[in-house]
PDB file of C-alpha atoms in Angstrom:
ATOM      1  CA  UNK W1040     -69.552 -35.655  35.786  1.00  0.00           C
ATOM      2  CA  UNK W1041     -68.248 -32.186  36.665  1.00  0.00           C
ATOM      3  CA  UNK W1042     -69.816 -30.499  39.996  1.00  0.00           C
ATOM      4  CA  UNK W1043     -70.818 -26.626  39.946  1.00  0.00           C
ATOM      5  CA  UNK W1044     -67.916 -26.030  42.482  1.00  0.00           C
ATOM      6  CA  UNK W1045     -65.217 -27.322  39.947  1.00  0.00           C
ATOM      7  CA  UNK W1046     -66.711 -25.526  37.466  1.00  0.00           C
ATOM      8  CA  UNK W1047     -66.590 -22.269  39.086  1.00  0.00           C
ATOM      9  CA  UNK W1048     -63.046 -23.693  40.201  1.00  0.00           C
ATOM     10  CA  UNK W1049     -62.100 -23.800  36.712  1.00  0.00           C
ATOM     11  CA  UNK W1050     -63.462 -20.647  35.600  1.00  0.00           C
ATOM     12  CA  UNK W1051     -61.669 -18.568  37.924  1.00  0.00           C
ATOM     13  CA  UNK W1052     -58.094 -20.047  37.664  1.00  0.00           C
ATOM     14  CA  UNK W1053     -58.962 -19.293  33.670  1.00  0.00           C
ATOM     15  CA  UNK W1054     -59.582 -15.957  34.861  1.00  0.00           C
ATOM     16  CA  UNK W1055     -56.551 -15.746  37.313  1.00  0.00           C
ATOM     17  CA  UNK W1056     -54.419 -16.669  34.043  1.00  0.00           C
ATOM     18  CA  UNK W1057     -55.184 -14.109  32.176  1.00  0.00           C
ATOM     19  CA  UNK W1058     -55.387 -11.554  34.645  1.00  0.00           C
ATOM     20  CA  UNK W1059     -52.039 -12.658  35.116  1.00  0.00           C
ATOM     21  CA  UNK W1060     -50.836 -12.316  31.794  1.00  0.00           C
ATOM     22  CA  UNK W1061     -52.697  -8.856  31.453  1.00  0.00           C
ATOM     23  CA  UNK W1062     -50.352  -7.584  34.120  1.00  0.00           C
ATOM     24  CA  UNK W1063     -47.276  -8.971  32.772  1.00  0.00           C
ATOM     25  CA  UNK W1064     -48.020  -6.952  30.025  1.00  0.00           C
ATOM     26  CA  UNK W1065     -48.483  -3.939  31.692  1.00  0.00           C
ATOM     27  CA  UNK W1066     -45.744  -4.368  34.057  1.00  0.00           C
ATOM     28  CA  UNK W1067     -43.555  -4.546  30.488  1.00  0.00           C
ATOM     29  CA  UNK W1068     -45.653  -1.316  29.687  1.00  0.00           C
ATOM     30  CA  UNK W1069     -44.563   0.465  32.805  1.00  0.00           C
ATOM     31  CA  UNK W1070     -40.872  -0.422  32.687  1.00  0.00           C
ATOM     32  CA  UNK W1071     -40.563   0.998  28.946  1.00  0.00           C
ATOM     33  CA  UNK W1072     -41.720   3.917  30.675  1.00  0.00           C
ATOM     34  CA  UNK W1073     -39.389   3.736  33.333  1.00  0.00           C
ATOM     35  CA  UNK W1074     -35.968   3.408  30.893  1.00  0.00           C
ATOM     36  CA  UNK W1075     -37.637   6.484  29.184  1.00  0.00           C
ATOM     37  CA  UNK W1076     -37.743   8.450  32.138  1.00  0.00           C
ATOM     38  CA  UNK W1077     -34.421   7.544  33.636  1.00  0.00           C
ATOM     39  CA  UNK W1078     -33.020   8.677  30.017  1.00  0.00           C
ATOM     40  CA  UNK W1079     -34.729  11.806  30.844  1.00  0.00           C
ATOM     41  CA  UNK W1080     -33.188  12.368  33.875  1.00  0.00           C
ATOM     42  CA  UNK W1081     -29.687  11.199  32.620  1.00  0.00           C
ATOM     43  CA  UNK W1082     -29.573  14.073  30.212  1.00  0.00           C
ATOM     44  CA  UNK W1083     -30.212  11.740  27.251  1.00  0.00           C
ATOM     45  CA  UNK W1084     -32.821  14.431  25.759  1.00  0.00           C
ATOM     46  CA  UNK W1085     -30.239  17.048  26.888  1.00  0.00           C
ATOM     47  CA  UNK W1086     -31.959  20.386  25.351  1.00  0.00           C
ATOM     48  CA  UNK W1087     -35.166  18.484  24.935  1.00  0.00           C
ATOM     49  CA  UNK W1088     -38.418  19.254  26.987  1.00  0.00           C
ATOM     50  CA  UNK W1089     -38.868  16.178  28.861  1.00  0.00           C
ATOM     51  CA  UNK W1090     -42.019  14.077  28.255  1.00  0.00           C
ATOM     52  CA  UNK W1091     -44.474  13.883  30.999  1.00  0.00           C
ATOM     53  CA  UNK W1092     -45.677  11.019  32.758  1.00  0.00           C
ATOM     54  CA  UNK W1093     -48.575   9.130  30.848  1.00  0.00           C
ATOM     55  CA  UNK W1094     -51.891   8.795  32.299  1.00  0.00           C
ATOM     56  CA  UNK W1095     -51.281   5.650  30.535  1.00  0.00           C
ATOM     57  CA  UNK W1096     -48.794   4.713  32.766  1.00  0.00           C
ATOM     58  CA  UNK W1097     -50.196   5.909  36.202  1.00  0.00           C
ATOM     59  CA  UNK W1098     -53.801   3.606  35.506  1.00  0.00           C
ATOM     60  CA  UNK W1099     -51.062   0.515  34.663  1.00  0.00           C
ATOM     61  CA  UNK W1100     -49.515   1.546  37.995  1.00  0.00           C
ATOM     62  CA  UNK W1101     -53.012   1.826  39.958  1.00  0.00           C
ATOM     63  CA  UNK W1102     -54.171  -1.296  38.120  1.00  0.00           C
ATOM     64  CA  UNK W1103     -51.004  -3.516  39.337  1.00  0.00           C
ATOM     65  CA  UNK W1104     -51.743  -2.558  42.433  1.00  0.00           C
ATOM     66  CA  UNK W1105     -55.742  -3.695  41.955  1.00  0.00           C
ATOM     67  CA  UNK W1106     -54.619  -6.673  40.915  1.00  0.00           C
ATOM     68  CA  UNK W1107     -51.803  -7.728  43.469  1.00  0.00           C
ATOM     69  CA  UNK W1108     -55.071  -7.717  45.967  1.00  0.00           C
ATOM     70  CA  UNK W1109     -57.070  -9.562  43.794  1.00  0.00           C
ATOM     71  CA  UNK W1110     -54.568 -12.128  43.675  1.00  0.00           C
ATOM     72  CA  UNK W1111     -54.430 -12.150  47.316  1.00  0.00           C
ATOM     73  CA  UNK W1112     -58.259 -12.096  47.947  1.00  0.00           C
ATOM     74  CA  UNK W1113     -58.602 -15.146  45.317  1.00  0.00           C
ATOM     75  CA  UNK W1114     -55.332 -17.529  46.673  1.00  0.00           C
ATOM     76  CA  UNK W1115     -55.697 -16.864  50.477  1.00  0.00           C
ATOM     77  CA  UNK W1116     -59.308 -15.818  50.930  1.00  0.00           C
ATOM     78  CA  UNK W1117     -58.018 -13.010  52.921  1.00  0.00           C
ATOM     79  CA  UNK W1118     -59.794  -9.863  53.737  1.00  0.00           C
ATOM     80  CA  UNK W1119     -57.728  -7.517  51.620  1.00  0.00           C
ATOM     81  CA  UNK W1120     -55.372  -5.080  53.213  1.00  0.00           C
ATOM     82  CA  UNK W1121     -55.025  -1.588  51.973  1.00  0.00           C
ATOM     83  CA  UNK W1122     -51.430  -0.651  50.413  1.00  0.00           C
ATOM     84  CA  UNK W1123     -49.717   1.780  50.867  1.00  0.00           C
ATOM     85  CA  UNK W1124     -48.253   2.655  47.734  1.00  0.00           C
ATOM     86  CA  UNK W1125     -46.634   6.129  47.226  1.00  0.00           C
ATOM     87  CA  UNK W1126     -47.044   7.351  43.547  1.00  0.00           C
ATOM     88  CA  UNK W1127     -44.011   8.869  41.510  1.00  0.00           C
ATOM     89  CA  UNK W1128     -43.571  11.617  40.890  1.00  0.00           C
ATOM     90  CA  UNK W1129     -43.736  12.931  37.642  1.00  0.00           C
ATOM     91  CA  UNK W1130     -40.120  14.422  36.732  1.00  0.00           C
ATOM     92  CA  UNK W1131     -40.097  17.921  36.510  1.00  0.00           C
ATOM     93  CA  UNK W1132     -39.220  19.712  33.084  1.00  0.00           C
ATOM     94  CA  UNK W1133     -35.451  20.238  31.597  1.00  0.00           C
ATOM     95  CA  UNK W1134     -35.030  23.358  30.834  1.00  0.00           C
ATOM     96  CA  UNK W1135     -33.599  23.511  27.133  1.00  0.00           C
ATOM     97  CA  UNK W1136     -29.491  24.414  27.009  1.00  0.00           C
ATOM     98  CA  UNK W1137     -28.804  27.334  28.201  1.00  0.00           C
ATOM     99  CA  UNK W1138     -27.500  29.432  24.563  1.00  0.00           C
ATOM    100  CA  UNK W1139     -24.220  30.505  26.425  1.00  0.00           C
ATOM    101  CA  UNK W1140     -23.270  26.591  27.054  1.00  0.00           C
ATOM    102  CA  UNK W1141     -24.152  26.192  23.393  1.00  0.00           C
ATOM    103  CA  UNK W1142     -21.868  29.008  22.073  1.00  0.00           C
ATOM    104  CA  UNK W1143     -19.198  27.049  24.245  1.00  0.00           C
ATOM    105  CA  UNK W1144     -20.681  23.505  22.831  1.00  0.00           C
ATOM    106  CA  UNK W1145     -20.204  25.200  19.142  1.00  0.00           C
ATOM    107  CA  UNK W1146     -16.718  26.803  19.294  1.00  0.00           C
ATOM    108  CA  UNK W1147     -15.196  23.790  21.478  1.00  0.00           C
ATOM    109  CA  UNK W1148     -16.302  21.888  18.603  1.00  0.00           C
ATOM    110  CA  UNK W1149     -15.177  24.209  15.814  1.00  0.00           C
ATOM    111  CA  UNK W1150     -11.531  24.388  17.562  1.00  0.00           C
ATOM    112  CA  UNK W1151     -11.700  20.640  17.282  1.00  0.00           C
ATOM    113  CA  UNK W1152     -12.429  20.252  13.662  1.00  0.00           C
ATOM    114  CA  UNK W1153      -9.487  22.887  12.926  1.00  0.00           C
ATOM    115  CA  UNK W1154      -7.137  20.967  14.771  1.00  0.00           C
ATOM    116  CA  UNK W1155      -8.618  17.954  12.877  1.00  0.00           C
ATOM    117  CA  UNK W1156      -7.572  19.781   9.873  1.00  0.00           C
ATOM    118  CA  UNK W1157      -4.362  20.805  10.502  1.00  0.00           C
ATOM    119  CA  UNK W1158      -3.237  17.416  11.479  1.00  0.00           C
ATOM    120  CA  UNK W1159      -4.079  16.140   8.716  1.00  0.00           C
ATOM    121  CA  UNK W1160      -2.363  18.467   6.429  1.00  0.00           C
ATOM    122  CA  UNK W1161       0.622  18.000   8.217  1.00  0.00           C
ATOM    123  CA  UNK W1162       0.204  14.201   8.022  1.00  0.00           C
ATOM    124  CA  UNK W1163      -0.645  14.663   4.408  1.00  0.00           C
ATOM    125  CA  UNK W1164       2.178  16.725   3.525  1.00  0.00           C
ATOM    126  CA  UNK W1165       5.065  14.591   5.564  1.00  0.00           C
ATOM    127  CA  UNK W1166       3.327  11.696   3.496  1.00  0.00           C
ATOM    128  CA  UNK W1167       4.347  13.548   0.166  1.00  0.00           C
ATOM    129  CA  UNK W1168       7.568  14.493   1.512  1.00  0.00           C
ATOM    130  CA  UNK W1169       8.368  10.688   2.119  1.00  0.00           C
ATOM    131  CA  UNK W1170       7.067   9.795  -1.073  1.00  0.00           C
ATOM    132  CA  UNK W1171       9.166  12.446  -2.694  1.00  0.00           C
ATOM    133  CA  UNK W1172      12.347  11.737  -0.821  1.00  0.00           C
ATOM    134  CA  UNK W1173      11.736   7.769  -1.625  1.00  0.00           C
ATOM    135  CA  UNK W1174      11.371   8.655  -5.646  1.00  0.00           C
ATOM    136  CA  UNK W1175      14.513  10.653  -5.631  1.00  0.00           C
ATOM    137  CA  UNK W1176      16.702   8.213  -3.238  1.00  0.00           C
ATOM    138  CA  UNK W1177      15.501   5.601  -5.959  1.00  0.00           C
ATOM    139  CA  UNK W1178      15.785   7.597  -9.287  1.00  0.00           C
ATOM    140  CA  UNK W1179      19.981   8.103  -7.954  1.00  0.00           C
ATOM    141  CA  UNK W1180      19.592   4.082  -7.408  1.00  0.00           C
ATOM    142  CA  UNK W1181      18.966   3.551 -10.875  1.00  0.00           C
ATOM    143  CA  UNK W1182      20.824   6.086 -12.398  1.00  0.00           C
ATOM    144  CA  UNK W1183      23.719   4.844 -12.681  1.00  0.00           C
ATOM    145  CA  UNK W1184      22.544   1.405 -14.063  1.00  0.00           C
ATOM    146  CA  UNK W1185      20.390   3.690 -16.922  1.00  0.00           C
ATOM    147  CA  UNK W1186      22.878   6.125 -17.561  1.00  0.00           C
ATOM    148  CA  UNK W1187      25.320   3.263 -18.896  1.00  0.00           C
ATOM    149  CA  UNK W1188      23.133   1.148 -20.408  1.00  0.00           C
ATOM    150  CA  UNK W1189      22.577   4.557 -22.749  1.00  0.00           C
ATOM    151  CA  UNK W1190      26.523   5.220 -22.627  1.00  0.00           C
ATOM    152  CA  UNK W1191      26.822   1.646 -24.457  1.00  0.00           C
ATOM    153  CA  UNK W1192      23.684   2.312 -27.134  1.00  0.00           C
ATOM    154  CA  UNK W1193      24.662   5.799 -27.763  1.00  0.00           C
ATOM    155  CA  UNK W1194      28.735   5.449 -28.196  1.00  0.00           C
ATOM    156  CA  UNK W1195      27.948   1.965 -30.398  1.00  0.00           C
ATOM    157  CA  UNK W1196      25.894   4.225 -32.516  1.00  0.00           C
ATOM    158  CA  UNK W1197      28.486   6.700 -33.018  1.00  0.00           C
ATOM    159  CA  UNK W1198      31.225   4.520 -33.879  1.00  0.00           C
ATOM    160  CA  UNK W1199      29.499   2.502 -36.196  1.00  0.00           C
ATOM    161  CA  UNK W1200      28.504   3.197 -39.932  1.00  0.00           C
ATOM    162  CA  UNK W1201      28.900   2.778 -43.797  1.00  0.00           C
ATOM    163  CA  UNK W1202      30.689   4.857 -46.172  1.00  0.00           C
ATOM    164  CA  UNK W1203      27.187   4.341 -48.536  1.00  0.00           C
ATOM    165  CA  UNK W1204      24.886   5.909 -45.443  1.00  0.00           C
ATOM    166  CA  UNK W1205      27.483   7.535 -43.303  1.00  0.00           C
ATOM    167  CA  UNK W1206      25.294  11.066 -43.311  1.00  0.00           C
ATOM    168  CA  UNK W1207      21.936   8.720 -42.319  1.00  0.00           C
ATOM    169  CA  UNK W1208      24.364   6.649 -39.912  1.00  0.00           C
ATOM    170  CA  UNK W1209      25.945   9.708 -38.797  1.00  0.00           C
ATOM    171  CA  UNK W1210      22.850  12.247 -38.252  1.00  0.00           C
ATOM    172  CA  UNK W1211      20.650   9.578 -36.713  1.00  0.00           C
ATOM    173  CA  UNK W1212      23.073  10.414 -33.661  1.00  0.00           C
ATOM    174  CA  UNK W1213      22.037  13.864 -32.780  1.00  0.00           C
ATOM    175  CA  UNK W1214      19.071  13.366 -31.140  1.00  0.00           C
ATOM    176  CA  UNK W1215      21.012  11.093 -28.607  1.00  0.00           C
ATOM    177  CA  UNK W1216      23.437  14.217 -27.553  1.00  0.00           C
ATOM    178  CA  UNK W1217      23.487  17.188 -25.625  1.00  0.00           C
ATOM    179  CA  UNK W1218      25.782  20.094 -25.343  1.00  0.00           C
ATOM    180  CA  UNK W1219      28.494  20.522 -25.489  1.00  0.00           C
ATOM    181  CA  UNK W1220      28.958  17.140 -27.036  1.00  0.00           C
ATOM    182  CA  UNK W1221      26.701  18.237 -29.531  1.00  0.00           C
ATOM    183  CA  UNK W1222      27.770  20.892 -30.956  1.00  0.00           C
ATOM    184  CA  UNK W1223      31.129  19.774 -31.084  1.00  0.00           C
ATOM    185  CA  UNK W1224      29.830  16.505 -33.509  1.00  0.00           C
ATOM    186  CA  UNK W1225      27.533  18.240 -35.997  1.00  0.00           C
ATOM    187  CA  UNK W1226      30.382  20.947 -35.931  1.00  0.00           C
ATOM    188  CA  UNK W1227      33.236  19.012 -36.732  1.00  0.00           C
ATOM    189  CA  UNK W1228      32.729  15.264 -36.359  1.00  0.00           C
ATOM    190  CA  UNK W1229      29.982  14.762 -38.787  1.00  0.00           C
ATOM    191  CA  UNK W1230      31.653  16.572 -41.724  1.00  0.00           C
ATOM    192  CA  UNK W1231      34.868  15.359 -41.006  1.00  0.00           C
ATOM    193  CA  UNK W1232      34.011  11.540 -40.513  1.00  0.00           C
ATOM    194  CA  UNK W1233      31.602  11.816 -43.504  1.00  0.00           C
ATOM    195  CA  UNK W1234      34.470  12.802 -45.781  1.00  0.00           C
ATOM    196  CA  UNK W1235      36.714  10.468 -44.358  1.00  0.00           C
ATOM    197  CA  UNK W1236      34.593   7.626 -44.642  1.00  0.00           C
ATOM    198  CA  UNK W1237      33.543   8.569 -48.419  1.00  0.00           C
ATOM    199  CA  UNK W1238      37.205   8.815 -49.756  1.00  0.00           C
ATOM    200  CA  UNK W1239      38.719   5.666 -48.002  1.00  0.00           C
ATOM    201  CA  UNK W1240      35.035   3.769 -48.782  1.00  0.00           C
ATOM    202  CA  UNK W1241      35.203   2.941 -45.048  1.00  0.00           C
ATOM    203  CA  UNK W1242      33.029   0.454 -42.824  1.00  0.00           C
ATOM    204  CA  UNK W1243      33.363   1.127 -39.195  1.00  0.00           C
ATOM    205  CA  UNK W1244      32.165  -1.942 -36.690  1.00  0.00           C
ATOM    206  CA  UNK W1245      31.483  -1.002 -33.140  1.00  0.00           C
ATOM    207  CA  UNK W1246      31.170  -2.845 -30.084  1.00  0.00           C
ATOM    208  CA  UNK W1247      30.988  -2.323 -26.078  1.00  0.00           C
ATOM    209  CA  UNK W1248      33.347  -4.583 -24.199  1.00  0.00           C
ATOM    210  CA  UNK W1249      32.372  -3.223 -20.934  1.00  0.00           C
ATOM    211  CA  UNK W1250      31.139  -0.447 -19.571  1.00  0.00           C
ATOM    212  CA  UNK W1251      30.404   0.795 -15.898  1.00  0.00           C
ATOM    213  CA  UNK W1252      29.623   4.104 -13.821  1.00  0.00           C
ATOM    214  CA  UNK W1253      32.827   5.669 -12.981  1.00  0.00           C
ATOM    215  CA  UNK W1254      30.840   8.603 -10.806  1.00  0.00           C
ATOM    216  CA  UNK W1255      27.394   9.703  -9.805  1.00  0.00           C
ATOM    217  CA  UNK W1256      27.110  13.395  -9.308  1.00  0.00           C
ATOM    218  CA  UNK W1257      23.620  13.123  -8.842  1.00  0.00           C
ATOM    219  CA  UNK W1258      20.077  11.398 -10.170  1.00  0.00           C
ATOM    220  CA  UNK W1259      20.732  13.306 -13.647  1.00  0.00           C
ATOM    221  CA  UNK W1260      24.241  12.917 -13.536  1.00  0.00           C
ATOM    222  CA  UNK W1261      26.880  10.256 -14.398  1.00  0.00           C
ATOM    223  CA  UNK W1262      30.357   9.830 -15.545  1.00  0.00           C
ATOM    224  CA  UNK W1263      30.354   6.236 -17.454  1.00  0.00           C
ATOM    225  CA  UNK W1264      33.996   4.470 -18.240  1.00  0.00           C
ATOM    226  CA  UNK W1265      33.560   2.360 -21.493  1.00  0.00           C
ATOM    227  CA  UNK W1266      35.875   0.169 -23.080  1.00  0.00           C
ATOM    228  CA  UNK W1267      35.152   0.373 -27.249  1.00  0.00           C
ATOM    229  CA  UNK W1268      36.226  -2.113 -29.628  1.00  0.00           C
ATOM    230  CA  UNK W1269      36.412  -1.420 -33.227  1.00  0.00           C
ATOM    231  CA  UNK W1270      36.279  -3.152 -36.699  1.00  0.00           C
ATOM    232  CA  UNK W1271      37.336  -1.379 -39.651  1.00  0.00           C
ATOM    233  CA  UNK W1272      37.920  -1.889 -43.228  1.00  0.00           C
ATOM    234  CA  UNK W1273      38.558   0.597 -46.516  1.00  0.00           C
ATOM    235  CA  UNK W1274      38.884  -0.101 -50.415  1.00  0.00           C
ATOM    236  CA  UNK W1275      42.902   0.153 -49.370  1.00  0.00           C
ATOM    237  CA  UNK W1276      42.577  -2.524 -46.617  1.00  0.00           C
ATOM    238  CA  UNK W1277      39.355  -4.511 -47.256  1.00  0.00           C
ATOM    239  CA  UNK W1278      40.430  -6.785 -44.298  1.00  0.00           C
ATOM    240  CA  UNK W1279      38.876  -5.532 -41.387  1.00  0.00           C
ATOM    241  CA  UNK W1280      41.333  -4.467 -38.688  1.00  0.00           C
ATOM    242  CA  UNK W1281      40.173  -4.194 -34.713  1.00  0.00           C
ATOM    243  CA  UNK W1282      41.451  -1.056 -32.558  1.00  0.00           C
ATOM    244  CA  UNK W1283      40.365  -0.565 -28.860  1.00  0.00           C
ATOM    245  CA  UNK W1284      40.030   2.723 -26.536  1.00  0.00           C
ATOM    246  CA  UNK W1285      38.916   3.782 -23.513  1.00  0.00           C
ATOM    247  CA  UNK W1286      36.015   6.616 -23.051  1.00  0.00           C
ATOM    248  CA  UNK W1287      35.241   8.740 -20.281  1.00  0.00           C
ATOM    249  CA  UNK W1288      31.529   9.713 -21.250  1.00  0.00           C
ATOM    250  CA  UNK W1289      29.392  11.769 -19.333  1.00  0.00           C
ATOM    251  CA  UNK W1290      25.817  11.318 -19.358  1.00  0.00           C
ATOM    252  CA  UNK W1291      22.921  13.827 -18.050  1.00  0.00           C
ATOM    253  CA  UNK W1292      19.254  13.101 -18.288  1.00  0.00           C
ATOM    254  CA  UNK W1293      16.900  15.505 -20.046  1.00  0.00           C
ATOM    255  CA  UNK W1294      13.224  15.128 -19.682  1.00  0.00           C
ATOM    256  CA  UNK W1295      13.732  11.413 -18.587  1.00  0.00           C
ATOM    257  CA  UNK W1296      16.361  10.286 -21.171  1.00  0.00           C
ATOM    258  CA  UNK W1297      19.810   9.864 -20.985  1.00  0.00           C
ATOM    259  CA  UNK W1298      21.847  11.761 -23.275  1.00  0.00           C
ATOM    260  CA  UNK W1299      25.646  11.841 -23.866  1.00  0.00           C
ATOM    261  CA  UNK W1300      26.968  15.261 -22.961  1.00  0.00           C
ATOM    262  CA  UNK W1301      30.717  14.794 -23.123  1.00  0.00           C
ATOM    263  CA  UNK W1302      33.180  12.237 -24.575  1.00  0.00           C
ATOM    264  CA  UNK W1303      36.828  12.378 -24.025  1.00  0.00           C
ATOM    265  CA  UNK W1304      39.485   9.359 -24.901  1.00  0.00           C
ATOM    266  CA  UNK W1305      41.518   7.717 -22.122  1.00  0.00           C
TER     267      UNK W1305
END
């Protein structure tokens, strides 16, 4: 059976806990506060009117102060002692930024964002440069490897057709030629090999035994050496008979094809 004396024993160490956790709660209160202020002061709000101190905050303040004697009265059964407890002050004001600093603040920042700028154009345009330089260091790479695999297709095509369809054979050339080399074929090869071919009923075979770049001028230029065979037969000499030659062809590229631009024999 419980006695008054524990029961007012009990009743005030209920109250002593949550007195106690009422504080903690303000103490959390008043050190929000606090880290606000000190912000303040730091220049965190810089141009900002700085909030006062809350009234809020002060009665925490007075009332952490109430209770630290409570506490005191209640554990010891001391006669409380008066604190001395200086209040803080209340930080004064900022002023907001003064509009000469901000001028500075704006065209400090402006001259940084033009720099900004210019650097990266620069960087931009080296990048294109590179890029540029790399596509033309490997366009000469592979010219000379394109440029001859034309000089075989184009110099096999020329060499090789049938009395029946030697204007078709013949004409289907053109469009693989540039001047002067073309001229000079419709001009005088084409008529003359077309006759030719008609009267002695001719059949003209031709193949590539090897070919290879002989000099690279440049990424649209390239002398190709090529090493023709041929197979011919007429109505006078039905069995065909091979003849070989040597070409010096040189090849240019026009709107990204290779053409043949001049032939000479070796």
């Amino acid at each position: 059976m419980t006695t008054p004396d524990s029961d007012i024993r009990a009743t005030r160490r209920a109250r002593r806990e949550a007195e106690r956790a009422a504080r903690a709660q303000r103490k959390a209160d008043a050190a929000r506060e606090r880290a606000l202020e000190a912000a303040r002061a730091g220049g965190l709000f810089e141009g900002m009117e700085a909030m006062p101190r809350t009234e809020t905050a002060d009665a925490r303040a007075d009332e952490d102060t109430a209770d630290a004697r409570a506490d005191e009265d209640t554990a010891g059964g001391a006669t409380a002692r008066p604190a001395s407890s200086t209040p803080s002050p209340s930080p004064a004001s900022r002023e907001p930024i003064d509009p000469a600093r901000r001028r500075t603040l704006i065209t400090a920042l402006a001259l940084v964002s033009a720099v900004l700028v210019v650097v990266t154009g620069l960087a931009t345009w080296q990048y294109v440069e590179a890029r540029e330089a790399t596509a033309i260091e490997e366009q000469i790479a592979a010219a000379p490897r394109a440029a001859t695999d034309a000089a075989r297709e184009i110099t096999t095509q020329m060499f090789t057709y049938d009395h029946r369809t030697v204007d078709a054979d013949l004409g289907a050339v053109r469009e693989r030629l540039a001047d002067p080399a073309l001229s000079e074929f419709v001009e005088q090869s084409m008529p003359t090999v077309s006759s030719a071919a008609k009267q002695q009923e001719a059949t003209v075979y031709a193949t590539v035994a090897a070919a290879a770049p002989q000099e690279v001028t440049d990424a649209e230029r390239v002398t190709v050496l090529v090493m023709l065979n041929r197979m011919v037969s007429t109505k006078d000499a039905p069995e065909a008979a091979s003849s070989a030659s040597r070409l010096s062809v040189d090849m240019v590229r026009q709107d990204g094809t290779w053409k043949l631009a001049e032939l000479n024999a070796l």
